[in-house]
PDB file of C-alpha atoms in Angstrom:
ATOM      1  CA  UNK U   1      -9.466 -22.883  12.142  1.00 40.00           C
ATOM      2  CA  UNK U   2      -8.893 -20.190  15.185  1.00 40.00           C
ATOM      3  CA  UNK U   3      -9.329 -16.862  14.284  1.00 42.00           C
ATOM      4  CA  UNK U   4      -7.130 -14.578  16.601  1.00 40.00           C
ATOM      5  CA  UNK U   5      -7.670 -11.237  17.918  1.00 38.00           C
ATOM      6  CA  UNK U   6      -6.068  -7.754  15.637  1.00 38.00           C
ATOM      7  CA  UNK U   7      -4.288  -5.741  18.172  1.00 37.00           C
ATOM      8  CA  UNK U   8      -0.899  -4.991  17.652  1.00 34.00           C
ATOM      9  CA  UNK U   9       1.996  -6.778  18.519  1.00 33.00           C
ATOM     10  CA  UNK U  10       4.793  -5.650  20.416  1.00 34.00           C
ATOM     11  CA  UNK U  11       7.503  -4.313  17.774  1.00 35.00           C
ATOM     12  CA  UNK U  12      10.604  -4.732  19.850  1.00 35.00           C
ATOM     13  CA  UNK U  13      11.738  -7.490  17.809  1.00 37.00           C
ATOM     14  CA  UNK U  14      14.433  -5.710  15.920  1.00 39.00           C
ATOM     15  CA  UNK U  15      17.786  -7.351  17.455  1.00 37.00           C
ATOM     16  CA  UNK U  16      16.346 -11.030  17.920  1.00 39.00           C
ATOM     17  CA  UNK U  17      14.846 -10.241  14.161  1.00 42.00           C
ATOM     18  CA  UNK U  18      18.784  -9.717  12.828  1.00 39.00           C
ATOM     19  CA  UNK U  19      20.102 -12.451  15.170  1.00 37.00           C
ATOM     20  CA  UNK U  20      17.775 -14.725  13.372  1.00 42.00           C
ATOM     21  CA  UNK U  21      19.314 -13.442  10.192  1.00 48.00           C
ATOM     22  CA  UNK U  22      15.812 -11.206   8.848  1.00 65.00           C
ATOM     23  CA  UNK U  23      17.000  -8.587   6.413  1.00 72.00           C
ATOM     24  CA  UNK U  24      16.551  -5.442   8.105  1.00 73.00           C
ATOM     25  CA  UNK U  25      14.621  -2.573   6.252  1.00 84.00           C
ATOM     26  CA  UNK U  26      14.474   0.007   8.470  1.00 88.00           C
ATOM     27  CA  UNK U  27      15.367   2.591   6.184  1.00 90.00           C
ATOM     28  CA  UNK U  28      12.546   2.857   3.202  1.00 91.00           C
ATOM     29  CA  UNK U  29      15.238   1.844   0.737  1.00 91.00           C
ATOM     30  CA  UNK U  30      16.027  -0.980   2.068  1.00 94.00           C
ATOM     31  CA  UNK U  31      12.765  -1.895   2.927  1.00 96.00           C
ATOM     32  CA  UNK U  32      12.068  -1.348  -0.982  1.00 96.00           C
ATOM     33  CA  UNK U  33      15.002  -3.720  -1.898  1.00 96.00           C
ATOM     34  CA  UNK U  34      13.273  -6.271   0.870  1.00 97.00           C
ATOM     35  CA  UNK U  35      10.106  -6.248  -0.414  1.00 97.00           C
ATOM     36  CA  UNK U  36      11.864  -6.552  -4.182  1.00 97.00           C
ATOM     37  CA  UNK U  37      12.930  -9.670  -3.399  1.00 97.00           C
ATOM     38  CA  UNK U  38      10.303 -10.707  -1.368  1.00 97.00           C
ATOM     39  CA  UNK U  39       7.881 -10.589  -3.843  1.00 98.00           C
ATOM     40  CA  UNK U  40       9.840 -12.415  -6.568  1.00 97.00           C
ATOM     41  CA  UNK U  41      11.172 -15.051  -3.937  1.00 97.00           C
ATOM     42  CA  UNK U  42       9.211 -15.580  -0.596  1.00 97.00           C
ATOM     43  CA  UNK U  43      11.040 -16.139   2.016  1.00 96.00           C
ATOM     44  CA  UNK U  44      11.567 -19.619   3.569  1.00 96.00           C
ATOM     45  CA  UNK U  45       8.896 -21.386   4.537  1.00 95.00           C
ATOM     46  CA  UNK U  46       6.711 -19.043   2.992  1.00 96.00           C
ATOM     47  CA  UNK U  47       4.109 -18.842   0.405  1.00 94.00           C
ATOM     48  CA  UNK U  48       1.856 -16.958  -1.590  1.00 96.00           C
ATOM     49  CA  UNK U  49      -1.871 -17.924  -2.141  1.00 94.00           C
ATOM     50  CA  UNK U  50      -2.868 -16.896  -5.300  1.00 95.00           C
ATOM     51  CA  UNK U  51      -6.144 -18.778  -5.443  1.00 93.00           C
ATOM     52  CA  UNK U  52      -7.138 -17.208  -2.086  1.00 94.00           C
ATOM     53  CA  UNK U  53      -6.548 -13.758  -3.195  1.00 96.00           C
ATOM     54  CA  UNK U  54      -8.702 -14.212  -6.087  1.00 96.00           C
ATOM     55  CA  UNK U  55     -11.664 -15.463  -4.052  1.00 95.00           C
ATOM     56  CA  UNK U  56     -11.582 -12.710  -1.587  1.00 97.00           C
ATOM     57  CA  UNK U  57     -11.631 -10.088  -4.482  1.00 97.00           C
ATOM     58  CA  UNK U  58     -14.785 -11.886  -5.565  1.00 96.00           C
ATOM     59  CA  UNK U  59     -16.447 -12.004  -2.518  1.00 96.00           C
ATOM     60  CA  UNK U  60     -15.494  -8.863  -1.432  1.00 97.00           C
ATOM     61  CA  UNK U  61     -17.466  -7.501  -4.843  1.00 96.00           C
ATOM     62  CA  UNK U  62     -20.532  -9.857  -4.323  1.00 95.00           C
ATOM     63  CA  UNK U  63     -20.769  -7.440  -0.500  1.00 94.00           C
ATOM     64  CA  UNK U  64     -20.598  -4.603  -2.239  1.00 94.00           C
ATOM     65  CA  UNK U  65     -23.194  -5.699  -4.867  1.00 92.00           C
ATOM     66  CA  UNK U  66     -25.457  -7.074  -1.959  1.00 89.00           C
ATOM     67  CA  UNK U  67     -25.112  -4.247   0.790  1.00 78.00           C
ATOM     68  CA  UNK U  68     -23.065  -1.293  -1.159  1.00 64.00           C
ATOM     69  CA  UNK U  69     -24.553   1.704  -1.908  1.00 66.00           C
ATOM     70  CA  UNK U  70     -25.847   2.168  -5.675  1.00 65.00           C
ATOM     71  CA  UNK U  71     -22.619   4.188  -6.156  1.00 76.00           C
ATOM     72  CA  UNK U  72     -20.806   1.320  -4.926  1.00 81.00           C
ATOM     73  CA  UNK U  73     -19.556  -0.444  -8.697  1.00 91.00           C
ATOM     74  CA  UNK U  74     -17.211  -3.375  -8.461  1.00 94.00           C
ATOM     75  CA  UNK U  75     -13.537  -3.035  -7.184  1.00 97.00           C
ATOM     76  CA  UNK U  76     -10.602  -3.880 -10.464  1.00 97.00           C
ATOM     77  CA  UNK U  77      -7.893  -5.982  -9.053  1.00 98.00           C
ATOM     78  CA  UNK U  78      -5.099  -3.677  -9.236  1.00 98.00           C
ATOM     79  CA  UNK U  79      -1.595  -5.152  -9.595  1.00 97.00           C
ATOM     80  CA  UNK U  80       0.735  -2.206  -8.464  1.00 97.00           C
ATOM     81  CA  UNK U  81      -1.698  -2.756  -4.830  1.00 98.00           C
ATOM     82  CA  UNK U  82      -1.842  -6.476  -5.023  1.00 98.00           C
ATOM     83  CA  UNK U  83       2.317  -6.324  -4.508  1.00 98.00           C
ATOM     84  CA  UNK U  84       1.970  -3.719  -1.692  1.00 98.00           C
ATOM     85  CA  UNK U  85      -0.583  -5.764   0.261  1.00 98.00           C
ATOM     86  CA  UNK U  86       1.418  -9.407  -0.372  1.00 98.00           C
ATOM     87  CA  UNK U  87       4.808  -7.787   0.836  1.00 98.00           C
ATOM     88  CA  UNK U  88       2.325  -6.675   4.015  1.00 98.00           C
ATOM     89  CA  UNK U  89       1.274  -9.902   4.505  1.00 98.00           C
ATOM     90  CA  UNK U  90       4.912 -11.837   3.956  1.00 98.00           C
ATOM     91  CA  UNK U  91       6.733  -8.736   6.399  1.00 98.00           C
ATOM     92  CA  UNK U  92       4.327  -9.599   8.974  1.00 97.00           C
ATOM     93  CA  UNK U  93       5.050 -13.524   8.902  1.00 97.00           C
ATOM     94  CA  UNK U  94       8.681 -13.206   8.992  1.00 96.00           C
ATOM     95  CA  UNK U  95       8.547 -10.255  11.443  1.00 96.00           C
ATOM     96  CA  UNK U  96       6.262 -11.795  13.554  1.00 95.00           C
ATOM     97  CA  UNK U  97       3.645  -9.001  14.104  1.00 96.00           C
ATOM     98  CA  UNK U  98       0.271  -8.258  12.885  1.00 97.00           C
ATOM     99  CA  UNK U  99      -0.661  -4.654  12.696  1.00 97.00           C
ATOM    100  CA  UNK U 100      -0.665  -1.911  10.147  1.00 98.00           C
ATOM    101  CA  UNK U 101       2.133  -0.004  11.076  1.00 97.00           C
ATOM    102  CA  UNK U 102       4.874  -2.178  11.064  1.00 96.00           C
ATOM    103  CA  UNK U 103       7.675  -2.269  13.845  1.00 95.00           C
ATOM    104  CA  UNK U 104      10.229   0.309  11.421  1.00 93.00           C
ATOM    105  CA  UNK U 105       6.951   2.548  12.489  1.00 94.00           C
ATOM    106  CA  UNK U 106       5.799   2.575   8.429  1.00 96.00           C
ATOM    107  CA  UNK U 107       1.646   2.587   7.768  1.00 97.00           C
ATOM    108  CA  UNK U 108       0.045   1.652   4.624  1.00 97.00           C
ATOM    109  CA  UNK U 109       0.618   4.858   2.952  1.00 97.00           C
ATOM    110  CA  UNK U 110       4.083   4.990   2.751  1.00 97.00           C
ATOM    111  CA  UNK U 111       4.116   1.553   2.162  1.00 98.00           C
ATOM    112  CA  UNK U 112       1.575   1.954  -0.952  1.00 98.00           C
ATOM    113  CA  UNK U 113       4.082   5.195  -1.978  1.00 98.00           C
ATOM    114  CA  UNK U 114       7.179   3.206  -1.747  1.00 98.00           C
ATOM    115  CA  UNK U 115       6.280  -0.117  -3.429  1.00 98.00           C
ATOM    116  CA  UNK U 116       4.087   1.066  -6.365  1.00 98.00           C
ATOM    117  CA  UNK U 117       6.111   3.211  -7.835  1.00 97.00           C
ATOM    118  CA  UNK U 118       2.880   4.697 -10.023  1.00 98.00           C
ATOM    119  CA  UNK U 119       0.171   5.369  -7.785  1.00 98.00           C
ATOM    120  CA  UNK U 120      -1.555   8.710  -7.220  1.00 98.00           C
ATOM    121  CA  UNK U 121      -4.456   9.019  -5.011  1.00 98.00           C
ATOM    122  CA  UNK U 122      -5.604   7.732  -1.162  1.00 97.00           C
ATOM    123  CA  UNK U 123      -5.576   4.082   0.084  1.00 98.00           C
ATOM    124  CA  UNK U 124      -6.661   2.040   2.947  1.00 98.00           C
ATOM    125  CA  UNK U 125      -5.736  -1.315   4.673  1.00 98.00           C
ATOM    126  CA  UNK U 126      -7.650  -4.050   6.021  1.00 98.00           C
ATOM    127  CA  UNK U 127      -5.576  -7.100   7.941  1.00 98.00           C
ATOM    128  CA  UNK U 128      -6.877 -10.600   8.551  1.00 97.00           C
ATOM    129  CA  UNK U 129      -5.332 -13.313  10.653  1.00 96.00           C
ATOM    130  CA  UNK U 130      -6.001 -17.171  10.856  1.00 92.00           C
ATOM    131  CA  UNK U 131      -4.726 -20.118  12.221  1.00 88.00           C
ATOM    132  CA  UNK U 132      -4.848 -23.996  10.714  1.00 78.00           C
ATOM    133  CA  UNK U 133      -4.743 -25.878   7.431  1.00 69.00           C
ATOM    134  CA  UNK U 134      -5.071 -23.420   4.563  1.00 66.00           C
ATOM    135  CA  UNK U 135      -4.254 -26.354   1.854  1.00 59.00           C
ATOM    136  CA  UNK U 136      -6.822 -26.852  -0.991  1.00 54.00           C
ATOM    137  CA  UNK U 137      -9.396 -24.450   1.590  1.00 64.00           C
ATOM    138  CA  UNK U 138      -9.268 -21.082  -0.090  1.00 74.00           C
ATOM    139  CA  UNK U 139     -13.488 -21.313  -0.990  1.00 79.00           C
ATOM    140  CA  UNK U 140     -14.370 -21.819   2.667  1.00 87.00           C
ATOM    141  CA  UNK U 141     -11.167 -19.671   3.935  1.00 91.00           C
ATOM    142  CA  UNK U 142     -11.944 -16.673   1.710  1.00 94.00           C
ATOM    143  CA  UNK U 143     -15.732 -16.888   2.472  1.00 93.00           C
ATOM    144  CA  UNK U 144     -14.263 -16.847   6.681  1.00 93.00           C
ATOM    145  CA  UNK U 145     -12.353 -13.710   5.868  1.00 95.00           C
ATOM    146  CA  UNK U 146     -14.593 -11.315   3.922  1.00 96.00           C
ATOM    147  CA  UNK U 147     -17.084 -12.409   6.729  1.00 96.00           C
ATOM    148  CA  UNK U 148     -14.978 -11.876   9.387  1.00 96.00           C
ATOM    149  CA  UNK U 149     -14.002  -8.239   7.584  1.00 97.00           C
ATOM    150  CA  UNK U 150     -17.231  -7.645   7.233  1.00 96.00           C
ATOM    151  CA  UNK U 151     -18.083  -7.702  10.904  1.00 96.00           C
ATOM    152  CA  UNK U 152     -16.016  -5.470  12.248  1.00 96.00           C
ATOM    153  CA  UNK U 153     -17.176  -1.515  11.170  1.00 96.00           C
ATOM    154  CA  UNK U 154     -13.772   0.205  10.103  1.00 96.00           C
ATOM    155  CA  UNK U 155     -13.447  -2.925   7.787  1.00 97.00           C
ATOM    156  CA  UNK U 156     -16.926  -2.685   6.439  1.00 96.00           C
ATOM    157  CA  UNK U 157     -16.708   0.714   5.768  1.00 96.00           C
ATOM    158  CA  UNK U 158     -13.137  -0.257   3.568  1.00 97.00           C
ATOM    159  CA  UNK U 159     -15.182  -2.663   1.450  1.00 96.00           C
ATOM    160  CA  UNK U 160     -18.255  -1.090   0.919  1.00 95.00           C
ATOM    161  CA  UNK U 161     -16.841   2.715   0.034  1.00 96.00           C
ATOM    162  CA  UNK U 162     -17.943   3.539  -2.926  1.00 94.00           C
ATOM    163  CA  UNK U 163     -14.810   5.921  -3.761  1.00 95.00           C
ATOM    164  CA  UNK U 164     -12.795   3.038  -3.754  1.00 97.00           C
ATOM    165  CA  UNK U 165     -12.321   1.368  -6.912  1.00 97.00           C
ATOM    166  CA  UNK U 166      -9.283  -0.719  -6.992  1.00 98.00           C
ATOM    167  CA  UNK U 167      -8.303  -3.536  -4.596  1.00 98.00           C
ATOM    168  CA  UNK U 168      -5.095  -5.696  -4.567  1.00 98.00           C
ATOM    169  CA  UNK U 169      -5.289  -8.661  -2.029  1.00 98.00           C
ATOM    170  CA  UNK U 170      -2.266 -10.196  -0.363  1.00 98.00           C
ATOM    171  CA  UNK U 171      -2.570 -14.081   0.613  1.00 96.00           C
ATOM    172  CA  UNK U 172       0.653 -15.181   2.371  1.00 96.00           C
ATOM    173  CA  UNK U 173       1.204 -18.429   4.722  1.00 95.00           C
ATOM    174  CA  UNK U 174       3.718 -20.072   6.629  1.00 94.00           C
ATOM    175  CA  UNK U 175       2.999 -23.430   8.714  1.00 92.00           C
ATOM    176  CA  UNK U 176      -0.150 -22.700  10.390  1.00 91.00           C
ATOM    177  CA  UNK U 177      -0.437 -19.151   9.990  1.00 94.00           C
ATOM    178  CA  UNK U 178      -2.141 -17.235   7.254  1.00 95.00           C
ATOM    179  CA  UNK U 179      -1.990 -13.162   6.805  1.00 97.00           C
ATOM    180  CA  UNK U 180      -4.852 -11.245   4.565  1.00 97.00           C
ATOM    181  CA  UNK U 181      -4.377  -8.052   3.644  1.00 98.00           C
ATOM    182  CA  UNK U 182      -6.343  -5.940   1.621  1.00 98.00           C
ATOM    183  CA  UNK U 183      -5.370  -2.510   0.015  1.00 98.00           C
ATOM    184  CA  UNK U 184      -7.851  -0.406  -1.652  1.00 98.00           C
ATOM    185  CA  UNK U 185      -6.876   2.292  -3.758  1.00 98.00           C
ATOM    186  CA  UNK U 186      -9.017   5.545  -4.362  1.00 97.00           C
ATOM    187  CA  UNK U 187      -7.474   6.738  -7.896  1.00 98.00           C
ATOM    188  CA  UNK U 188      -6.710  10.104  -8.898  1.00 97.00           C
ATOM    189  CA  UNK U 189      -4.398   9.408 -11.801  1.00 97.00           C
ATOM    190  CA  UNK U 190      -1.659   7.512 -12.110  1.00 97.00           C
ATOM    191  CA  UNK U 191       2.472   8.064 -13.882  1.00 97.00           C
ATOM    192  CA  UNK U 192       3.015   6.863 -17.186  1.00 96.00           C
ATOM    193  CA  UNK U 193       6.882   5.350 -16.009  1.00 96.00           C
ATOM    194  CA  UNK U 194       7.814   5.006 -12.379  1.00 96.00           C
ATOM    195  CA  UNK U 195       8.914   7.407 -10.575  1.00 96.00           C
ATOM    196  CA  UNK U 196      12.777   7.208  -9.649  1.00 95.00           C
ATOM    197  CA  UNK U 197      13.544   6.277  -5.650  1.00 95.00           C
ATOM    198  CA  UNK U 198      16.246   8.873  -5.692  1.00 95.00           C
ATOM    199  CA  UNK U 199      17.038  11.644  -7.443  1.00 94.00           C
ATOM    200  CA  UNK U 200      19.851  14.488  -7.627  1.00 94.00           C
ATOM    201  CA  UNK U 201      19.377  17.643  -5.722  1.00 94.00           C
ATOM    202  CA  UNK U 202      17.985  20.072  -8.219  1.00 92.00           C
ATOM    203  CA  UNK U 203      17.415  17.716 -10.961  1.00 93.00           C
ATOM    204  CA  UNK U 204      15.171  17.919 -13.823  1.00 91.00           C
ATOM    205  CA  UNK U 205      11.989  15.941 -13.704  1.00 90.00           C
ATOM    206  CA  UNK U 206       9.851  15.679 -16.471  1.00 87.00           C
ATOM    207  CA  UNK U 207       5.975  13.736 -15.309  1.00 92.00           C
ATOM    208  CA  UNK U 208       3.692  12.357 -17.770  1.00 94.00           C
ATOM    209  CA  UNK U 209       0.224  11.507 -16.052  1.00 96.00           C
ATOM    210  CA  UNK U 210      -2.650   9.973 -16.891  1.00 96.00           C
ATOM    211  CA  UNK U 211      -6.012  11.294 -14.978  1.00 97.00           C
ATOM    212  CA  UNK U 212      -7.917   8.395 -13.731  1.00 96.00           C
ATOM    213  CA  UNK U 213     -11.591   8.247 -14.790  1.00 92.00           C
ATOM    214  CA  UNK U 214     -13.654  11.281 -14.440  1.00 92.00           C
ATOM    215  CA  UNK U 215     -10.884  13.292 -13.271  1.00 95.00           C
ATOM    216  CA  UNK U 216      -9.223  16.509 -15.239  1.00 95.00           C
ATOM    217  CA  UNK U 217      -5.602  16.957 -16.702  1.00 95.00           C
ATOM    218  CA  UNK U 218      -3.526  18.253 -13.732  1.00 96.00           C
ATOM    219  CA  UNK U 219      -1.489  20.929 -14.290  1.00 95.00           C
ATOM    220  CA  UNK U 220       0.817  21.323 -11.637  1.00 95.00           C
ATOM    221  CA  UNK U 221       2.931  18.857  -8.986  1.00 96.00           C
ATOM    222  CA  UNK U 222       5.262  19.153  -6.211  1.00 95.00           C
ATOM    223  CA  UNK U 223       7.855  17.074  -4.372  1.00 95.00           C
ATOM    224  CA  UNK U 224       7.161  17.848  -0.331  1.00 94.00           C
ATOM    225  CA  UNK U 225       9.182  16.942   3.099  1.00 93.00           C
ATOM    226  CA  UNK U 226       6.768  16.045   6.132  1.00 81.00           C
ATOM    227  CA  UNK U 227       3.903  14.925   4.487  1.00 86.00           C
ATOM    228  CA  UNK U 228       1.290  15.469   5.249  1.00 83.00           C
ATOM    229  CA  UNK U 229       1.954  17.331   8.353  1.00 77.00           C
ATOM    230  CA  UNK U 230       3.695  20.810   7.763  1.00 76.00           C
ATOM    231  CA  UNK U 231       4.425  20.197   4.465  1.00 83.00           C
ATOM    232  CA  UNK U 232       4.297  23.129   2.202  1.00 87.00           C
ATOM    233  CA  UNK U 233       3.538  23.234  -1.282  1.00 91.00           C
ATOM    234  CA  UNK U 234       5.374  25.192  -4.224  1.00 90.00           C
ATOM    235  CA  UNK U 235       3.954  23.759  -7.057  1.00 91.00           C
ATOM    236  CA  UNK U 236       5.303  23.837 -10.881  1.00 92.00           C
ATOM    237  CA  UNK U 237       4.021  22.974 -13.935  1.00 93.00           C
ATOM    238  CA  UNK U 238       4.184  19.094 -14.807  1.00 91.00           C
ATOM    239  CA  UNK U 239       6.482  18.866 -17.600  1.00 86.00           C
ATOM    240  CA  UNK U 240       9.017  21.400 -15.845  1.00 89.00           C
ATOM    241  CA  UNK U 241       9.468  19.719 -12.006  1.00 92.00           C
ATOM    242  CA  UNK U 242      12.677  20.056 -10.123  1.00 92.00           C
ATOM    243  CA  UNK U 243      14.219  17.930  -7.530  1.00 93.00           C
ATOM    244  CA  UNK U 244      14.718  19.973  -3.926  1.00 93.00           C
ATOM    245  CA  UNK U 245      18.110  20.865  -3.015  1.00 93.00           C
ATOM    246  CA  UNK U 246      18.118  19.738   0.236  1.00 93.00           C
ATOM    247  CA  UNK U 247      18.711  16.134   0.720  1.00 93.00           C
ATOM    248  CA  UNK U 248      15.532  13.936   2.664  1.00 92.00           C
ATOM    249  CA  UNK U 249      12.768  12.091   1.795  1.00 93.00           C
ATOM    250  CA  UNK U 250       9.815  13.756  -0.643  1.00 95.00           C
ATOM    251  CA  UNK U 251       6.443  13.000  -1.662  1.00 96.00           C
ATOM    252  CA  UNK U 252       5.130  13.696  -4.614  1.00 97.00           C
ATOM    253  CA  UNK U 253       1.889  15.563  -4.847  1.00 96.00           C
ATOM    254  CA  UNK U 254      -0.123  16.573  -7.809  1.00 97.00           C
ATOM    255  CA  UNK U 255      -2.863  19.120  -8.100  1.00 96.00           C
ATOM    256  CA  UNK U 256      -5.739  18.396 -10.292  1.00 96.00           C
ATOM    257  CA  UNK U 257      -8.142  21.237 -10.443  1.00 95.00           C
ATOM    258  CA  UNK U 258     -11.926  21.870  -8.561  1.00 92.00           C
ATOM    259  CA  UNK U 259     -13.042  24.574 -10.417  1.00 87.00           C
ATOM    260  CA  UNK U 260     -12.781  28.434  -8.925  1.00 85.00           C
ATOM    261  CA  UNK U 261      -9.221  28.382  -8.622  1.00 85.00           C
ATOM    262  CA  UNK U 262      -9.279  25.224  -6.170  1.00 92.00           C
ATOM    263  CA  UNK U 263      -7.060  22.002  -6.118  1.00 94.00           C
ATOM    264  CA  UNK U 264      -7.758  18.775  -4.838  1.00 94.00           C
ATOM    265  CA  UNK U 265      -4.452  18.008  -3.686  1.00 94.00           C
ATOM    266  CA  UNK U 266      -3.932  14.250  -4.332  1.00 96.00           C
ATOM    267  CA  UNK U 267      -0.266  12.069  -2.573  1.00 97.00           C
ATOM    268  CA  UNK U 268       2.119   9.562  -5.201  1.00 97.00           C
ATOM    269  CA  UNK U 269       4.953   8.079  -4.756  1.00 98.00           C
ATOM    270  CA  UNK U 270       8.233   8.407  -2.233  1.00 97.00           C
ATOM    271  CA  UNK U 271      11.461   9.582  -3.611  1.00 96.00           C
ATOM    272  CA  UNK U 272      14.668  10.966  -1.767  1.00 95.00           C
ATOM    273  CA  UNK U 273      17.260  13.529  -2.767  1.00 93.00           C
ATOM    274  CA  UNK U 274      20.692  13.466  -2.337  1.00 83.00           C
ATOM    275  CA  UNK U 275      23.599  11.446  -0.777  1.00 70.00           C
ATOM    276  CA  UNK U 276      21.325  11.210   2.532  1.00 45.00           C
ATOM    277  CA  UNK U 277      18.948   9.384   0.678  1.00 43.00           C
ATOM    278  CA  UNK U 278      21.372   6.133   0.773  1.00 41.00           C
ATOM    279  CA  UNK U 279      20.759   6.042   4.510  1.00 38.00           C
ATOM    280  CA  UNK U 280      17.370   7.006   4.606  1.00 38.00           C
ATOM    281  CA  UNK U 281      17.776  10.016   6.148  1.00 37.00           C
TER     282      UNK U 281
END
């Protein structure tokens, strides 16, 4: 098996990519409807690696057991993250790049806020790549990728950080090629129903929300344009949210108190407003 190098790949694949007949999803709707069916039909020639996923959650634990810090406790698999890092790991395949900002130009935040529909909190990524016969290998191939991971610093520092405590691994191959990707999740709390893709302008919203471990009931959320840059928050009570009037994409954020009249002020999921949100506008 060859390992081969991280960089990124060029991403000017996008008319050659439709030629070929690859759904496009440049707009984050219909890169949610993608990834939908993705998921619950891999593309062809494709397939998920369940038994490899599993083994790299293990080992990735038995590192941070071994050379964590004490606060370090084990990573829960995490299914809402499991299905953002497999429709990762399939997009790159049929795409043909290996990065982790794909070529529509979307990271694994907005990835994490469109696909699991729940989440509140931070992430971060780590990507693996490998070349040769991944049949009946996932013990020696899992035990080459949490190595490899562990190797190179930005990765190690993923795996070991104890303020993560969730992980959902991706496994996805195709011929000779196999994609890992890991997403870690760093929980604040997390919806008690998903929240809706789109909503009307001005629109009630109503948010149940269930503080993760540890943390406090928050009393207040928002729905923001340019996160995180420039955005600007107006918050409102939980149970008594309303949808902008101007038509876009939003993010919800929620504020869950400090103490003193601070907020840690903590991202969830993607949602857009109006009839721009159709286009992804």
């Amino acid at each position: 098996m060859t390992l081969l190098s991280a960089p990124a790949l060029a991403a000017a694949l996008v008319t050659s990519l439709l030629a070929a007949g690859v759904q496009a999803r440049e707009a984050p709707e219909d890169y949610v409807q993608w990834a939908e069916q993705a998921l619950a039909r891999p593309p062809d020639g494709m397939r998920i690696v369940e038994s490899l996923e599993a083994r790299v959650l293990d080992l990735t634990n038995q590192q941070r057991r071994g050379e964590g810090t004490a606060e370090a406790g084990e990573l829960a698999p995490d299914e809402g993250l499991r299905r953002v890092a497999r429709a990762h790991a399939l997009d790159m395949l049929e795409r043909d790049f290996f990065a982790h900002h794909d070529p529509s130009g979307r990271g694994p935040d907005e990835r994490v806020a469109l696909l699991d529909r729940r989440f509140i909190g931070g992430s971060g990524e780590n990507l693996f790549q490998a070349v040769g016969s991944f049949d009946a290998e996932s013990e020696r191939i899992a035990a080459t990728v949490v190595e490899g991971l562990m190797e190179s610093p930005g990765h190690r520092r993923n795996m070991l950080d104890p303020e993560f405590t969730l992980l959902g691994v991706g496994a996805a191959t195709a011929g000779d090629r196999l994609y890992v990707v890991q997403v870690f999740g760093r929980p604040m709390g997390r919806l008690d129903a998903d929240l809706p893709l789109s909503l009307s302008p001005g629109s009630g919203l109503s948010l149940s929300i269930e503080p993760a471990a540890g943390q406090p009931e928050p009393p207040m959320a928002d729905l923001v344009a340019n996160f995180p840059e420039d955005m600007e928050i107006t918050p409102d009570p939980i149970g008594r949210l309303s949808a902008p009037d101007r038509p876009g994409p939003y993010r919800l954020v929620v504020l869950f108190p400090e103490g003193e009249g601070r907020f840690a002020v903590a991202p969830g999921p993607m949602t857009f407003i109006g009839p721009q949100a159709a286009e992804g506008e």
